Amino acid sequence: QVRVVESGGGFVHPGGSLRLSCKASGTIRSINHMAWYRQAQRDLVARVTSDDVPTYADSVKGRFTISIDNAQKTVYLQMNDLKPEDSATYYCSADVVTTRGTRRTYGGQGTQVTVYA
């Protein structure tokens, strides 16, 4: 069984910052990549491979930074200069190889980010 749990959402004013965390746990042999989405996992925000190579949506480039701690199976999303349009539920996904050798993607329940004036 694999679990993916997000944390770190909250309320912030425009221009503020938040740091999201997402931890994968359970029967994981290795991680291929982890990613953050918003709005029901249809809008990719950022993705990072296990060797820490990031990809960003154009809308967040220069403001958000994704990083991964492979030992902790945790991905972080540092969000700076937040804008009202960044308000959303942020979902984490983990693309892993399980201890059975199966490659699967697991998702979390999401964490809410609200940017308001």
Short mmCIF file of C-alpha atoms in Angstrom, two decimals:
data_model
loop_
_atom_site.label_atom_id
_atom_site.label_comp_id
_atom_site.label_asym_id
_atom_site.label_seq_id
_atom_site.Cartn_x
_atom_site.Cartn_y
_atom_site.Cartn_z
CA GLN A 1 0.00 0.00 0.00
CA VAL A 2 1.27 3.48 -0.88
CA ARG A 3 0.12 6.70 0.73
CA VAL A 4 0.63 10.25 -0.50
CA VAL A 5 -0.05 13.02 2.01
CA GLU A 6 0.12 16.74 1.31
CA SER A 7 0.50 19.55 3.86
CA GLY A 8 1.31 23.23 4.06
CA GLY A 9 -1.67 24.92 2.46
CA GLY A 10 -3.32 27.96 3.95
CA PHE A 11 -4.35 31.56 3.52
CA VAL A 12 -1.96 34.23 2.33
CA HIS A 13 -2.08 37.76 0.92
CA PRO A 14 -0.94 38.54 -2.64
CA GLY A 15 2.84 38.65 -2.77
CA GLY A 16 3.13 36.22 0.10
CA SER A 17 4.73 32.78 0.26
CA LEU A 18 3.77 29.25 1.20
CA ARG A 19 5.68 26.00 1.22
CA LEU A 20 3.82 22.81 0.41
CA SER A 21 5.12 19.37 1.36
CA CYS A 22 4.13 15.96 0.10
CA LYS A 23 5.33 12.69 1.55
CA ALA A 24 4.99 9.29 -0.07
CA SER A 25 5.18 6.23 2.11
CA GLY A 26 4.53 2.51 2.05
CA THR A 27 5.63 -0.25 -0.31
CA ILE A 28 7.88 1.90 -2.50
CA ARG A 29 11.03 0.57 -4.10
CA SER A 30 11.91 3.74 -5.95
CA ILE A 31 10.45 7.03 -7.12
CA ASN A 32 10.46 8.06 -10.77
CA HIS A 33 9.02 11.51 -10.31
CA MET A 34 6.69 13.51 -8.12
CA ALA A 35 4.48 16.37 -9.17
CA TRP A 36 2.07 19.04 -8.03
CA TYR A 37 -1.22 19.71 -9.79
CA ARG A 38 -4.07 22.04 -9.07
CA GLN A 39 -7.77 21.78 -9.74
CA ALA A 40 -8.51 18.07 -9.76
CA GLN A 41 -5.09 17.02 -11.13
CA ARG A 42 -5.71 18.51 -14.55
CA ASP A 43 -3.40 21.47 -14.31
CA LEU A 44 0.25 20.56 -13.87
CA VAL A 45 2.08 23.07 -11.71
CA ALA A 46 5.48 21.45 -11.44
CA ARG A 47 7.15 18.07 -11.70
CA VAL A 48 10.52 16.86 -10.48
CA THR A 49 12.38 13.69 -11.31
CA SER A 50 14.22 11.59 -8.76
CA ASP A 51 17.47 13.22 -9.90
CA ASP A 52 15.98 16.64 -9.14
CA VAL A 53 15.26 17.84 -12.68
CA PRO A 54 12.26 20.19 -12.54
CA THR A 55 9.56 21.17 -15.01
CA TYR A 56 7.23 24.11 -14.45
CA ALA A 57 4.03 25.46 -15.88
CA ASP A 58 4.65 28.81 -17.60
CA SER A 59 2.33 30.53 -15.13
CA VAL A 60 4.57 29.72 -12.15
CA LYS A 61 8.07 29.96 -13.63
CA GLY A 62 10.27 32.26 -11.60
CA ARG A 63 7.89 32.17 -8.64
CA PHE A 64 7.63 28.50 -7.63
CA THR A 65 10.43 26.06 -6.89
CA ILE A 66 10.00 22.30 -6.66
CA SER A 67 12.53 20.06 -4.99
CA ILE A 68 12.73 16.45 -3.87
CA ASP A 69 14.26 14.64 -0.92
CA ASN A 70 14.62 11.07 -2.12
CA ALA A 71 15.64 9.71 1.24
CA GLN A 72 12.45 11.06 2.82
CA LYS A 73 10.33 10.41 -0.31
CA THR A 74 9.14 13.97 0.05
CA VAL A 75 8.61 16.71 -2.51
CA TYR A 76 8.39 20.39 -1.67
CA LEU A 77 6.84 23.28 -3.53
CA GLN A 78 8.08 26.69 -2.48
CA MET A 79 5.59 29.25 -3.72
CA ASN A 80 6.63 32.90 -3.72
CA ASP A 81 4.92 36.05 -4.98
CA LEU A 82 1.55 34.34 -4.78
CA LYS A 83 -1.33 35.75 -6.79
CA PRO A 84 -5.09 35.36 -6.38
CA GLU A 85 -5.16 33.18 -9.48
CA ASP A 86 -2.90 30.70 -7.67
CA SER A 87 -5.78 29.91 -5.32
CA ALA A 88 -6.71 26.26 -5.76
CA THR A 89 -6.57 22.85 -4.21
CA TYR A 90 -3.06 21.54 -4.82
CA TYR A 91 -2.68 17.82 -5.35
CA CYS A 92 0.51 15.80 -5.19
CA SER A 93 1.23 12.70 -7.22
CA ALA A 94 4.02 10.16 -6.93
CA ASP A 95 5.07 7.97 -9.84
CA VAL A 96 6.76 5.02 -8.17
CA VAL A 97 7.96 1.48 -8.59
CA THR A 98 6.48 -0.60 -5.81
CA THR A 99 8.24 -3.37 -3.94
CA ARG A 100 6.42 -5.79 -6.26
CA GLY A 101 8.09 -4.19 -9.25
CA THR A 102 4.95 -2.50 -10.50
CA ARG A 103 5.05 1.07 -11.74
CA ARG A 104 2.06 3.10 -10.61
CA THR A 105 1.03 6.67 -9.88
CA TYR A 106 -0.54 7.54 -6.55
CA GLY A 107 -2.25 10.76 -5.56
CA GLY A 108 -3.08 12.58 -2.37
CA GLN A 109 -6.22 14.26 -1.08
CA GLY A 110 -5.02 17.78 -1.75
CA THR A 111 -4.26 20.86 0.28
CA GLN A 112 -6.05 24.18 -0.15
CA VAL A 113 -4.20 27.39 -1.01
CA THR A 114 -6.14 30.64 -0.86
CA VAL A 115 -4.61 33.96 -1.90
CA TYR A 116 -6.78 36.92 -0.99
CA ALA A 117 -6.38 40.68 -0.72
#
